[in-house]
Short mmCIF file of C-alpha atoms in Angstrom, two decimals:
data_model
loop_
_atom_site.label_atom_id
_atom_site.label_comp_id
_atom_site.label_asym_id
_atom_site.label_seq_id
_atom_site.Cartn_x
_atom_site.Cartn_y
_atom_site.Cartn_z
CA MET A 1 82.59 111.82 83.84
CA ARG A 2 80.48 114.69 85.11
CA SER A 3 76.90 114.00 86.08
CA ILE A 4 74.17 116.11 87.64
CA LEU A 5 73.97 113.49 90.39
CA ASN A 6 77.44 114.32 91.75
CA VAL A 7 78.66 116.43 94.66
CA GLU A 8 77.70 120.08 94.60
CA GLY A 9 79.00 122.55 97.10
CA SER A 10 78.51 126.12 98.26
CA GLY A 11 80.00 128.31 100.95
CA GLU A 12 78.63 125.92 103.58
CA LYS A 13 79.57 122.31 104.09
CA LYS A 14 79.33 120.53 100.76
CA ALA A 15 76.03 118.88 99.94
CA SER A 16 76.37 115.41 98.46
CA TRP A 17 73.69 114.45 95.95
CA ASP A 18 72.68 111.07 94.58
CA ARG A 19 69.71 109.99 92.50
CA ARG A 20 67.44 109.36 95.50
CA LEU A 21 68.02 112.81 96.99
CA THR A 22 67.60 114.47 93.60
CA ILE A 23 64.27 112.71 92.99
CA ILE A 24 63.05 113.69 96.48
CA LEU A 25 63.93 117.34 95.85
CA CYS A 26 62.16 117.27 92.47
CA ASP A 27 59.02 115.72 93.98
CA LEU A 28 58.94 118.35 96.74
CA CYS A 29 59.37 121.18 94.22
CA ILE A 30 56.60 119.78 92.00
CA LYS A 31 54.33 119.51 95.05
CA GLU A 32 54.85 123.18 95.87
CA ILE A 33 54.25 124.14 92.22
CA LEU A 34 50.94 122.26 92.22
CA ASN A 35 50.03 123.92 95.54
CA GLY A 36 50.42 127.34 93.91
CA ASN A 37 53.63 128.33 95.67
CA ARG A 38 55.41 129.16 92.41
CA PRO A 39 53.07 131.64 90.72
CA GLY A 40 55.59 132.66 88.07
CA THR A 41 59.24 131.77 87.66
CA HIS A 42 60.18 131.57 91.35
CA PHE A 43 58.92 130.02 94.58
CA LYS A 44 57.18 132.11 97.18
CA LYS A 45 58.69 132.29 100.65
CA GLU A 46 56.22 129.74 101.99
CA GLY A 47 57.20 127.37 99.19
CA TRP A 48 60.87 127.40 100.13
CA VAL A 49 60.06 127.00 103.82
CA ASN A 50 58.04 123.86 103.00
CA ILE A 51 60.74 122.46 100.69
CA VAL A 52 63.54 122.93 103.23
CA LYS A 53 61.47 121.46 106.08
CA ASN A 54 60.10 118.48 104.15
CA PHE A 55 63.45 117.67 102.55
CA GLU A 56 65.07 117.35 105.97
CA ASN A 57 62.13 115.29 107.27
CA GLU A 58 62.38 112.81 104.38
CA THR A 59 66.17 112.58 104.09
CA ARG A 60 67.47 113.47 107.55
CA LYS A 61 69.86 115.86 105.79
CA PRO A 62 69.66 119.45 107.08
CA TYR A 63 70.51 121.12 103.78
CA THR A 64 69.99 124.87 103.74
CA GLN A 65 67.74 126.75 101.37
CA ARG A 66 70.82 128.07 99.59
CA GLN A 67 72.09 124.53 98.95
CA LEU A 68 68.69 123.39 97.64
CA LYS A 69 68.47 126.50 95.45
CA ASN A 70 71.96 125.77 94.07
CA ARG A 71 70.75 122.29 93.19
CA TRP A 72 67.62 123.70 91.54
CA ASP A 73 69.78 126.05 89.43
CA LEU A 74 72.11 123.24 88.36
CA LEU A 75 69.20 120.97 87.41
CA LYS A 76 67.66 123.79 85.38
CA LYS A 77 70.94 124.44 83.57
CA GLU A 78 71.46 120.76 82.76
CA TRP A 79 67.82 120.25 81.73
CA ARG A 80 68.03 123.22 79.38
CA LEU A 81 71.19 121.82 77.75
CA TRP A 82 69.67 118.32 77.51
CA LYS A 83 66.56 119.66 75.78
CA LYS A 84 68.66 121.71 73.39
CA LEU A 85 70.67 118.59 72.55
CA LYS A 86 67.53 116.63 71.62
CA GLU A 87 65.19 119.38 70.42
CA LYS A 88 65.19 118.38 66.73
CA ASP A 89 65.41 114.63 67.32
CA THR A 90 62.25 113.78 69.27
CA GLY A 91 62.30 110.12 68.24
CA LEU A 92 65.44 109.21 70.17
CA GLY A 93 65.07 106.31 72.57
CA TRP A 94 66.78 105.62 75.89
CA ASN A 95 69.61 103.10 76.21
CA PRO A 96 69.65 101.84 79.83
CA THR A 97 72.96 100.06 79.26
CA LYS A 98 74.75 103.19 78.13
CA GLY A 99 72.76 105.43 80.47
CA THR A 100 71.97 107.97 77.74
CA VAL A 101 70.02 108.40 74.50
CA ASP A 102 70.24 105.61 71.94
CA ALA A 103 72.05 107.40 69.10
CA SER A 104 74.80 106.63 66.61
CA GLU A 105 78.40 107.83 66.82
CA GLU A 106 77.78 110.07 63.82
CA TRP A 107 74.88 111.74 65.65
CA TRP A 108 77.01 112.40 68.71
CA GLU A 109 79.90 113.75 66.65
CA SER A 110 77.65 116.20 64.82
CA LYS A 111 76.03 117.37 68.06
CA ILE A 112 79.26 117.72 70.04
CA LYS A 113 80.79 119.71 67.19
CA VAL A 114 78.23 122.50 67.72
CA MET A 115 77.63 121.86 71.45
CA PRO A 116 80.95 120.82 73.05
CA GLU A 117 79.48 121.24 76.54
CA ALA A 118 76.99 118.43 75.80
CA GLN A 119 79.75 115.83 75.49
CA ARG A 120 79.22 114.72 79.09
CA PHE A 121 75.73 113.50 78.18
CA LYS A 122 77.27 110.86 75.92
CA LEU A 123 78.37 109.02 79.07
CA ALA A 124 75.63 110.06 81.50
CA GLY A 125 72.35 111.50 80.26
CA ILE A 126 69.11 112.43 82.01
CA ASP A 127 66.91 109.34 82.25
CA PRO A 128 63.20 109.52 81.23
CA GLU A 129 61.84 109.45 84.80
CA LEU A 130 64.00 112.35 85.93
CA GLU A 131 63.37 114.20 82.66
CA ASP A 132 59.60 113.99 83.23
CA LYS A 133 60.04 115.59 86.64
CA LEU A 134 62.32 118.32 85.30
CA ASP A 135 59.78 119.02 82.55
CA GLN A 136 57.17 119.68 85.22
CA MET A 137 59.59 121.94 87.09
CA PHE A 138 60.96 124.02 84.25
CA LYS A 139 58.82 123.70 81.10
CA GLY A 140 57.12 126.99 80.34
CA ILE A 141 59.54 129.16 82.38
CA VAL A 142 62.85 128.46 80.66
CA ALA A 143 63.76 129.06 77.02
CA THR A 144 65.83 126.30 75.38
CA GLY A 145 66.39 127.60 71.87
CA ASP A 146 69.17 129.82 70.48
CA LYS A 147 67.37 133.09 69.80
CA ALA A 148 69.09 136.46 69.55
CA TRP A 149 67.45 139.88 69.89
CA ALA A 150 68.45 142.91 67.92
CA PRO A 151 67.21 146.29 69.27
CA SER A 152 66.45 147.39 65.70
CA SER A 153 63.88 144.60 65.32
CA GLY A 154 61.48 146.34 67.70
CA ILE A 155 60.15 143.00 69.03
CA LEU A 156 61.33 141.19 72.13
CA PRO A 157 61.43 137.40 71.63
CA THR A 158 59.92 135.16 74.29
CA ASP A 159 63.30 133.50 74.89
CA PHE A 160 64.89 136.84 75.78
CA ILE A 161 62.10 137.82 78.13
CA GLU A 162 61.75 134.50 79.97
CA GLN A 163 65.42 133.61 80.19
CA ASP A 164 66.93 137.00 81.05
CA TYR A 165 64.35 139.45 82.35
CA ASN A 166 62.36 136.97 84.42
CA GLU A 167 65.48 135.27 85.76
CA THR A 168 66.65 138.68 87.03
CA LEU A 169 63.32 139.06 88.84
CA GLU A 170 63.68 135.50 90.10
CA GLU A 171 67.11 136.22 91.59
CA ASN A 172 65.73 139.21 93.50
CA GLU A 173 62.73 137.26 94.79
CA GLU A 174 64.86 134.24 95.65
CA HIS A 175 67.20 136.48 97.63
CA ASN A 176 64.25 137.79 99.64
CA ALA A 177 62.98 134.23 100.13
CA MET A 178 66.40 133.11 101.36
CA GLU A 179 66.44 135.92 103.92
CA PHE A 180 62.95 134.89 105.04
CA VAL A 181 63.87 131.20 105.35
CA HIS A 182 66.99 132.10 107.31
CA GLN A 183 64.88 134.20 109.69
CA VAL A 184 62.40 131.32 110.16
CA GLU A 185 65.25 128.91 110.97
CA CYS A 186 66.63 131.35 113.53
CA ASP A 187 63.20 131.89 115.08
CA GLU A 188 62.73 128.12 115.44
CA ASN A 189 66.07 127.90 117.25
CA ASN A 190 65.27 131.00 119.35
CA GLU A 191 68.30 132.76 117.89
CA SER A 192 68.81 136.24 116.54
CA PRO A 193 70.62 136.15 113.20
CA GLU A 194 74.03 137.86 113.11
CA ILE A 195 73.44 140.12 116.11
CA GLN A 196 73.58 137.54 118.91
CA SER A 197 77.37 137.12 118.79
CA GLU A 198 78.15 140.80 118.15
CA PRO A 199 79.66 142.77 121.04
CA THR A 200 77.29 145.19 122.77
CA GLN A 201 79.65 148.09 122.13
CA ASN A 202 79.51 147.57 118.37
CA VAL A 203 75.71 147.36 118.42
CA GLN A 204 75.49 150.63 120.36
CA GLN A 205 77.86 152.33 117.94
CA LYS A 206 75.76 151.17 114.99
CA ARG A 207 72.61 152.41 116.72
CA LYS A 208 74.11 155.86 117.25
CA SER A 209 75.23 155.97 113.64
CA THR A 210 71.74 155.05 112.46
CA GLU A 211 70.05 157.61 114.71
CA ALA A 212 72.38 160.31 113.39
CA GLY A 213 70.59 160.06 110.05
CA PRO A 214 72.01 161.13 106.71
CA SER A 215 73.80 164.12 108.27
CA HIS A 216 76.83 161.95 109.14
CA LEU A 217 77.47 161.50 105.45
CA LYS A 218 78.37 165.19 105.14
CA THR A 219 81.40 165.02 107.42
CA GLY A 220 83.74 163.37 104.89
CA LYS A 221 86.13 164.96 102.42
CA LYS A 222 84.77 167.03 99.57
CA LYS A 223 84.44 165.20 96.30
CA SER A 224 86.92 166.06 93.57
CA PRO A 225 85.67 167.31 90.15
CA GLN A 226 86.58 163.93 88.66
CA GLN A 227 84.46 162.14 91.25
CA THR A 228 81.55 164.49 90.63
CA ARG A 229 81.71 163.96 86.87
CA GLY A 230 82.01 160.19 87.40
CA ALA A 231 78.95 160.17 89.67
CA ALA A 232 76.95 162.20 87.16
CA LYS A 233 77.94 159.82 84.36
CA LEU A 234 76.98 156.82 86.48
CA SER A 235 73.63 158.42 87.33
CA LEU A 236 72.94 159.01 83.62
CA GLN A 237 73.75 155.37 82.81
CA ILE A 238 71.43 154.18 85.59
CA ASP A 239 68.63 156.37 84.20
CA LYS A 240 69.12 154.82 80.75
CA LEU A 241 69.04 151.31 82.22
CA CYS A 242 65.84 152.11 84.10
CA SER A 243 64.22 153.45 80.94
CA THR A 244 65.24 150.31 79.06
CA ALA A 245 63.82 148.11 81.82
CA VAL A 246 60.51 149.99 81.73
CA SER A 247 60.32 149.58 77.94
CA MET A 248 61.08 145.87 78.24
CA ASN A 249 58.41 145.48 80.89
CA GLU A 250 55.81 147.22 78.73
CA ALA A 251 56.76 145.11 75.71
CA THR A 252 56.57 141.98 77.83
CA SER A 253 53.05 142.73 79.03
CA ARG A 254 51.87 143.57 75.50
CA LEU A 255 53.56 140.88 73.45
CA ASN A 256 54.72 137.99 75.57
CA PRO A 257 52.85 137.33 78.83
CA ILE A 258 54.30 134.52 80.94
CA THR A 259 52.76 131.20 79.94
CA ASP A 260 50.88 129.29 82.60
CA PRO A 261 52.57 125.84 82.63
CA PHE A 262 49.23 124.28 83.61
CA GLY A 263 46.99 126.36 81.32
CA ILE A 264 44.66 125.11 78.60
CA PRO A 265 47.03 126.07 75.72
CA GLN A 266 49.76 123.96 77.30
CA ALA A 267 47.38 121.02 77.67
CA VAL A 268 46.19 121.29 74.06
CA LYS A 269 49.79 121.44 72.88
CA MET A 270 50.60 118.32 74.88
CA LEU A 271 47.54 116.60 73.42
CA GLU A 272 48.72 117.43 69.89
CA GLU A 273 52.05 115.78 70.66
CA LEU A 274 50.12 112.54 71.20
CA SER A 275 48.55 112.71 67.73
CA GLU A 276 49.94 109.30 66.69
CA GLU A 277 48.12 107.62 69.57
CA ILE A 278 45.14 109.97 69.71
CA PRO A 279 44.05 111.07 66.20
CA GLU A 280 42.37 114.47 66.06
CA ALA A 281 39.10 113.01 64.71
CA SER A 282 38.83 110.32 67.39
CA LYS A 283 36.32 110.22 70.25
CA LEU A 284 39.18 110.15 72.76
CA TYR A 285 40.57 113.40 71.33
CA PHE A 286 37.29 115.27 71.74
CA PHE A 287 36.75 113.75 75.17
CA ALA A 288 40.23 114.97 76.19
CA LEU A 289 39.39 118.50 74.99
CA LYS A 290 36.36 118.56 77.28
CA LEU A 291 38.29 117.00 80.14
CA ILE A 292 41.12 119.57 80.16
CA ALA A 293 38.58 122.33 80.64
CA ASN A 294 38.48 121.07 84.24
CA LYS A 295 41.41 122.67 86.07
CA GLU A 296 42.10 119.71 88.39
CA LYS A 297 41.97 117.16 85.55
CA ARG A 298 44.17 119.41 83.41
CA THR A 299 46.77 119.70 86.16
CA VAL A 300 46.88 115.92 86.57
CA PHE A 301 47.16 115.43 82.79
CA LEU A 302 50.17 117.78 82.57
CA SER A 303 51.82 116.46 85.72
CA ILE A 304 51.87 112.71 85.08
CA PRO A 305 54.65 111.14 82.96
CA GLN A 306 54.05 111.37 79.22
CA ARG A 307 54.19 107.61 78.75
CA VAL A 308 51.00 107.08 80.80
CA ARG A 309 48.92 110.05 79.59
CA VAL A 310 47.08 108.10 76.88
CA ARG A 311 46.18 105.28 79.26
CA TRP A 312 45.00 107.79 81.86
CA LEU A 313 42.73 109.48 79.29
CA ASN A 314 41.28 106.10 78.29
CA GLU A 315 40.55 105.26 81.93
CA GLU A 316 38.91 108.65 82.44
CA MET A 317 36.70 108.13 79.37
CA LYS A 318 35.70 104.64 80.58
CA ASP A 319 34.75 106.02 84.00
CA SER A 320 32.76 108.81 82.34
CA LEU A 321 30.84 106.32 80.16
CA LYS A 322 30.09 104.13 83.17
CA LEU A 323 28.80 107.10 85.11
CA SER A 324 26.62 108.19 82.17
CA SER A 325 25.11 104.71 81.86
CA LEU A 326 24.31 104.64 85.57
CA LEU A 327 22.63 108.04 85.48
CA SER A 328 20.67 107.38 82.30
CA PRO A 329 17.00 106.22 82.85
#
């Protein structure tokens, strides 16, 4: 049985993960999101510094930023698959005995037939508490549906933009953040990354090579005609890729801007999902519409678990009525 709570490793010493550590990481990531340290699809450098530092303070485990990022990526991948598994069956309950969704054998057979990789969830799914946290981490920045894009269509779907283009940007930004976090760790330990153990002779040779400038590149063998043609072909392909990227970027800005996970449209959409408990013509519904205009209240509404949102709105409306009665003459 494979579960997202198992051991995950990287080039460093393997990081062992259990439910407690996973929940702590999720809470720290959500905190940085709410603090504005993930403006788009990736954390800012300051966000990762805070996550690494606070994770070690709370767990006494000195996991590196790379290990925490690997965990983030795995959680995102599993969350995306879990959502895809359940996307058309929103009424499924949770079976705590089985540790997965409460569904029939026929349901599982039909799902596994089209999604073989989801078979592991039959034995170990993502429980509601963890799913709520993953929703806060990934909803709005990750596409979960199967959507294909044909160049002849002339329109870039949101799934393509968010899942591929933005994840490419995220990888570049995350790489820069990792370099920054590594530098901070070295500064705290009064170390110089990579150079401190390098022989002085090698450093001096590198310095001379750098000072020589681009002229040292001219001292090699002349390129053969085949190499020249290959370089020209590669340059042409790079130009085409750059043009495509520019076109994608322009189409993205015109057609599909990145959705703010804590924006008013997201809050209204979430409110509509509660239509059975909050009818559209009810006083609570109209009160909620006014309430989500407040940024802080809206952020709280979207951040708390779905199962307590209705109760929270009722409490907010009661407090508002009490305050109005006190202020009235």
